[in-house]
Tab-separated table of C-alpha atoms in Angstrom:
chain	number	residue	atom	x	y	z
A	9	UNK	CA	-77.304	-130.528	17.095
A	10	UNK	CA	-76.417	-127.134	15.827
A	11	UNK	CA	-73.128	-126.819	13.611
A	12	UNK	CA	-71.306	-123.618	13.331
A	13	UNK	CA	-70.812	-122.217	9.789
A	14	UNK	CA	-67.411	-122.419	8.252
A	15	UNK	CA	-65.807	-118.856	7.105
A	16	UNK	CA	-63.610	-119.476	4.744
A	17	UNK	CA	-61.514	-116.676	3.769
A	18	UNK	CA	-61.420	-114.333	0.744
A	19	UNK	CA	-58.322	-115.992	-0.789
A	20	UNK	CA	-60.121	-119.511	-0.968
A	21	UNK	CA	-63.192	-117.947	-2.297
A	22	UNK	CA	-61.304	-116.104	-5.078
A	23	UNK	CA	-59.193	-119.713	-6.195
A	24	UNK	CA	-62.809	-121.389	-6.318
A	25	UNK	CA	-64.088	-118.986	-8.924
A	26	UNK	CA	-61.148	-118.947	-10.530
A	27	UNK	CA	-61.330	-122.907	-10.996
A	28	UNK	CA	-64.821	-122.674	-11.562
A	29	UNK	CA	-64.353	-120.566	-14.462
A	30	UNK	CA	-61.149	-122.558	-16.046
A	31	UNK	CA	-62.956	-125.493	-15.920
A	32	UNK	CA	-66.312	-123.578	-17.678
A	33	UNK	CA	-63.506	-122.240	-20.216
A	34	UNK	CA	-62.477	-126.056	-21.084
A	35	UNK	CA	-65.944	-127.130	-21.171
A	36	UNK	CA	-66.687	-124.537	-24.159
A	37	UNK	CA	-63.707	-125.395	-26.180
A	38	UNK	CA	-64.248	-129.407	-25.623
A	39	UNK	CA	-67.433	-128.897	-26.924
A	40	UNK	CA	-67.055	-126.607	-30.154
A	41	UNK	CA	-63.580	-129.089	-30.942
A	42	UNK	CA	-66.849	-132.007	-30.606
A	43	UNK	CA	-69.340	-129.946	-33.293
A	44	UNK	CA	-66.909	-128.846	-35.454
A	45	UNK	CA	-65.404	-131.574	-38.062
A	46	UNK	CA	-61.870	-131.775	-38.385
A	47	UNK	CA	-59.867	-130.134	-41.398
A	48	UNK	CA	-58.651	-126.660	-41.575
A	49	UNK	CA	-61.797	-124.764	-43.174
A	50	UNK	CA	-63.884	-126.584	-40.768
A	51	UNK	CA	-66.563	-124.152	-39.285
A	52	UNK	CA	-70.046	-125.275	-37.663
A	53	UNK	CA	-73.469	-125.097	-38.343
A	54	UNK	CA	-74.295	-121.889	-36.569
A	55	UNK	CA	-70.933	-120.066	-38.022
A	56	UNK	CA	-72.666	-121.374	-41.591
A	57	UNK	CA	-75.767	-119.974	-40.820
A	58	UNK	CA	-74.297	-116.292	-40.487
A	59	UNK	CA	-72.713	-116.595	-43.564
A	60	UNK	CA	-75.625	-117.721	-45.765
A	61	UNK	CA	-77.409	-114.763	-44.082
A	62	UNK	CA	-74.395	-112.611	-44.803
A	63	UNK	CA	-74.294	-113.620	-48.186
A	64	UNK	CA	-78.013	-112.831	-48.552
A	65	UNK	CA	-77.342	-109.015	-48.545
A	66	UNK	CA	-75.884	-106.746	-51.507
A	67	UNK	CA	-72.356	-104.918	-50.645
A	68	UNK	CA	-72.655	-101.560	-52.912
A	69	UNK	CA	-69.353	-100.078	-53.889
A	70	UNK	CA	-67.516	-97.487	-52.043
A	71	UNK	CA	-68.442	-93.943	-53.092
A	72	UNK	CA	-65.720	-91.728	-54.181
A	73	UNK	CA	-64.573	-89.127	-52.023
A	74	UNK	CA	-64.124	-85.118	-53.507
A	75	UNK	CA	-60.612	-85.371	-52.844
A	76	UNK	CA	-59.870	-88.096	-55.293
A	77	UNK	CA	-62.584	-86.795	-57.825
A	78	UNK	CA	-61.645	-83.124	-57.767
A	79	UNK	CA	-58.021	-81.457	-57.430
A	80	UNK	CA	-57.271	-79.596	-53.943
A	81	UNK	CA	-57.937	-76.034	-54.837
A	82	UNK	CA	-56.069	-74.444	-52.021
A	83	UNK	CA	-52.795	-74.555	-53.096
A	84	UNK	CA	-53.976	-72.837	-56.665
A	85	UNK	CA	-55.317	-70.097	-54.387
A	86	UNK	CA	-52.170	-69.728	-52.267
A	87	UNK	CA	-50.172	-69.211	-55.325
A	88	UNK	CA	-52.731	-66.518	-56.219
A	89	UNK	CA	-52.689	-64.853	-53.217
A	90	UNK	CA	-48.662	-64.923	-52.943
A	91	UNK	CA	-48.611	-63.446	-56.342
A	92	UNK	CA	-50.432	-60.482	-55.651
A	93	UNK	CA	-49.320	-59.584	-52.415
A	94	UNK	CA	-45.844	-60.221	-53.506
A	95	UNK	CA	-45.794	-59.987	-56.901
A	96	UNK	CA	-41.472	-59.766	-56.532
A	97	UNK	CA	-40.984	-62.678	-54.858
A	98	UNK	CA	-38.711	-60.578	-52.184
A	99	UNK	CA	-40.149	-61.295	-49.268
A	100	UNK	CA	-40.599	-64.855	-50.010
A	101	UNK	CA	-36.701	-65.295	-50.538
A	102	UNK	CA	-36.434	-62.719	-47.688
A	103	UNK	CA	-37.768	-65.860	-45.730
A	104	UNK	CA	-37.212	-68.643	-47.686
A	105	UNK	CA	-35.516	-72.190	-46.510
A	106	UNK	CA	-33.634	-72.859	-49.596
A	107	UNK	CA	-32.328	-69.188	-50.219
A	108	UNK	CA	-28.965	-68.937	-48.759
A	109	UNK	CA	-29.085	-65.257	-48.713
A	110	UNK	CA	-32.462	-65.824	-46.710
A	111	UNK	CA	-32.923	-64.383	-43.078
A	112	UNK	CA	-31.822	-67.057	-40.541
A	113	UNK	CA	-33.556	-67.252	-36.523
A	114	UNK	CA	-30.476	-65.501	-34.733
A	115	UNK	CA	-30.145	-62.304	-37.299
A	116	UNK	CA	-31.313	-58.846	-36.123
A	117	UNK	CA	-34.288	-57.496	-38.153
A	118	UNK	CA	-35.701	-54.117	-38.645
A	119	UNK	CA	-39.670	-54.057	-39.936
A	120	UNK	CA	-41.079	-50.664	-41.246
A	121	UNK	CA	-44.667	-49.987	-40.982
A	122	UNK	CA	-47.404	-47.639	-42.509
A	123	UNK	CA	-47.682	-44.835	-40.029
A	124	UNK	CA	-44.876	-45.986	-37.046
A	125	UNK	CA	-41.847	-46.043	-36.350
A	126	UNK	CA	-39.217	-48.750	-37.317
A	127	UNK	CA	-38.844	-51.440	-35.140
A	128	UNK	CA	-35.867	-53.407	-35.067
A	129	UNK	CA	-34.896	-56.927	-33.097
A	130	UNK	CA	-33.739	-60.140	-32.937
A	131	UNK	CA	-35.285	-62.630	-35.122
A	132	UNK	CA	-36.320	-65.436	-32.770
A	133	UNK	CA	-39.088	-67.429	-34.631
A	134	UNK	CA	-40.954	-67.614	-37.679
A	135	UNK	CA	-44.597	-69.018	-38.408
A	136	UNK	CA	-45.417	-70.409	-41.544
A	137	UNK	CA	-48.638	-70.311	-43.021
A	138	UNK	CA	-48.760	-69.516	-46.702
A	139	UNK	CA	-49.909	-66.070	-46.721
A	140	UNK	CA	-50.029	-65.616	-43.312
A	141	UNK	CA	-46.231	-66.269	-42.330
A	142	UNK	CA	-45.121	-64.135	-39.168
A	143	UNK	CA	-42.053	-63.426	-37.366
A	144	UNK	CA	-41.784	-62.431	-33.836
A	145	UNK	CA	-39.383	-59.910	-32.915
A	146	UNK	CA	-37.557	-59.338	-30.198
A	147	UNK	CA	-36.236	-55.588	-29.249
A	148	UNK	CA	-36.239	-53.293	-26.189
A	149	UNK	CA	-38.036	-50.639	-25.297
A	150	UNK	CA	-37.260	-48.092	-22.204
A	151	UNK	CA	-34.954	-50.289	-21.101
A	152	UNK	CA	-37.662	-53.272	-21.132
A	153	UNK	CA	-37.498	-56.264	-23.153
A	154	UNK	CA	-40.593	-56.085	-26.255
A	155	UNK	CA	-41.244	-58.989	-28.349
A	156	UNK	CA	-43.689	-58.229	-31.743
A	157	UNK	CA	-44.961	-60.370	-34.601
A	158	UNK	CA	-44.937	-59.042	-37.901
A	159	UNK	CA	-46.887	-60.279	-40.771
A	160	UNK	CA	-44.344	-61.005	-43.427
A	161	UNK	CA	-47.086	-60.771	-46.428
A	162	UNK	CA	-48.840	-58.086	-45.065
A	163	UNK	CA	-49.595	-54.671	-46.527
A	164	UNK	CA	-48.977	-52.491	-43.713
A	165	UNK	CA	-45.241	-53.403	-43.902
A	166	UNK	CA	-43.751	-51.693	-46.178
A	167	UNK	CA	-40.082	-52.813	-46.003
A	168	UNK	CA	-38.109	-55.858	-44.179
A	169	UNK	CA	-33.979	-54.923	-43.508
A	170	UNK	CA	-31.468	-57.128	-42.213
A	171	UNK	CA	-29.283	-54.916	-39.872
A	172	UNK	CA	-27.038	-58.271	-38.807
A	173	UNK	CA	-26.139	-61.597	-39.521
A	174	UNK	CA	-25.651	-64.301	-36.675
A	175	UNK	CA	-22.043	-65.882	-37.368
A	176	UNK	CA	-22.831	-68.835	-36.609
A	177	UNK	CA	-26.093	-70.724	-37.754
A	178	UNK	CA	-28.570	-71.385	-34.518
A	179	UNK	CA	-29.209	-74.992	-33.727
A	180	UNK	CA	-33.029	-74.340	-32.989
A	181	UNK	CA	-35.968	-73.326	-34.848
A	182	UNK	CA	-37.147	-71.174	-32.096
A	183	UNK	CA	-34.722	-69.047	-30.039
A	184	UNK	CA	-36.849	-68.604	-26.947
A	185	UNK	CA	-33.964	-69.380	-24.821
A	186	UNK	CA	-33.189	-65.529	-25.297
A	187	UNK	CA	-36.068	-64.157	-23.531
A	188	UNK	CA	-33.986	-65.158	-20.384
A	189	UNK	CA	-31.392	-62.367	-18.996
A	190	UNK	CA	-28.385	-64.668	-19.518
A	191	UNK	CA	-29.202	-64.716	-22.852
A	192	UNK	CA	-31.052	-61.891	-24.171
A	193	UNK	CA	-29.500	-59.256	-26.454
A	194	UNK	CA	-30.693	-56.277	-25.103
A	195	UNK	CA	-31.251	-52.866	-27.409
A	196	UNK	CA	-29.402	-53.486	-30.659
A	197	UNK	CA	-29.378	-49.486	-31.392
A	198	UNK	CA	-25.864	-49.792	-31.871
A	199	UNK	CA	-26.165	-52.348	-34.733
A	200	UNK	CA	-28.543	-49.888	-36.251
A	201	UNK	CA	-27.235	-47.292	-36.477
A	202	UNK	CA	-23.717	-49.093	-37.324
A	203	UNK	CA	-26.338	-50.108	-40.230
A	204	UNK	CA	-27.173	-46.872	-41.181
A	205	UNK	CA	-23.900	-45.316	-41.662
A	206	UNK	CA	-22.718	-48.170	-43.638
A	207	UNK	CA	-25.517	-47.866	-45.759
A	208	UNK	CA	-24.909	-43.866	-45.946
A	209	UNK	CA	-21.298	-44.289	-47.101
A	210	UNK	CA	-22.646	-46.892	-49.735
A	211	UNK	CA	-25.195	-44.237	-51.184
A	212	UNK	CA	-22.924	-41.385	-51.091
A	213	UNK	CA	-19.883	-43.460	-53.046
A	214	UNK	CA	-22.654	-44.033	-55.642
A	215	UNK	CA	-23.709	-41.180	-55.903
A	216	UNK	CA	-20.227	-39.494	-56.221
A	217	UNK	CA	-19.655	-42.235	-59.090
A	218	UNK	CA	-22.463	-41.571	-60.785
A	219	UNK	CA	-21.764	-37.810	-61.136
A	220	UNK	CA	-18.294	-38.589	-62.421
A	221	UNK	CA	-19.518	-40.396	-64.885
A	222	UNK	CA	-21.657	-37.489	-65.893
A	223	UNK	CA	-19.288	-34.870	-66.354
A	224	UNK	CA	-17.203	-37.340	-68.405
């Protein structure tokens, strides 16, 4: 007499295994709570046999590292470098966080360079690394908008102007919101040039001061 086979589904299969392996789980603990002798530093035979073995081998100390042994030159050679490329300390206050005189993101800059022509922007971010801190610059150009960075420390750039204070201090590190049209400041000419005959008047009262003092 033949007997058909019985397909059970997947579901059924699944709960079996899972059973299976619950009641393999129980078995193991039952079994190590048999071996092991009650008390809390209780361990077994095999668990004592690892640690004799253990035991058997020497633990050398942990070697130094450089670090802790020696002193982290780099900072000693940042200073050096710092002092010689700006043996004033200008620029660094120029730029600094604690200086309250210091150029802010926001203000409108104006670098000169060996060989070009001034170029003059809005001060939208600054990158600090030690000696090589930059500032990108952002300025128009034939009616198009320019951005440049400028390294602060370097000896190409021969001078670093403020032409124009932002009012009000800028929430953000980074301006890039003004690369957008709604915000961008377009050519700030006119606050150069604004700049320079402010600064013109200011030399020529000195000047003018200075000679009446001579004849006297």
């Amino acid at each position: 007499m033949n007997f058909a086979p019985v397909r059970r589904p997947m579901g059924c299969l699944k709960s079996v295994f899972r059973q299976a392996r619950q009641q393999r789980t129980a078995q193991r603990s039952l079994a190590t709570a048999a071996v092991a002798p009650t008390g809390n530093k209780a361990i077994s035979e095999r668990q004592r046999a690892a640690h004799g073995k253990v035991e058997k081998f020497e633990i050398y100390p942990q070697i130094p590292s450089i670090r802790s042994t020696n002193p982290d030159p780099m900072p000693i050679l940042r200073q050096q470098q710092l002092a010689q490329l700006d043996p004033t300390g200008a620029r660094t206050r120029l730029f600094s966080k604690d200086h309250a005189d210091s150029a802010k993101v926001g203000d409108v800059l104006m670098v000169t360079t060996q060989g070009g022509e001034p170029f003059s922007g809005a001060f939208i971010q600054i990158r600090r690394r030690g000696v090589d801190t930059a500032i990108l610059l952002r300025g128009q150009m034939m009616k198009t908008g320019v951005e440049m960075w400028f390294k602060v420390y370097s000896p190409s750039v021969t001078g670093i102007d403020i032409i124009w204070r932002r009012p009000k201090r800028a929430r953000r590190a980074r301006l890039t919101y003004m690369r957008k049209p709604k915000h961008d400041m377009g050519s700030v000419d006119n606050l150069v040039s604004a700049w320079k005959r402010e600064r013109y008047a200011l030399r020529s009262k000195s000047k003018q001061a200075g000679g009446k003092k001579a004849r006297a």
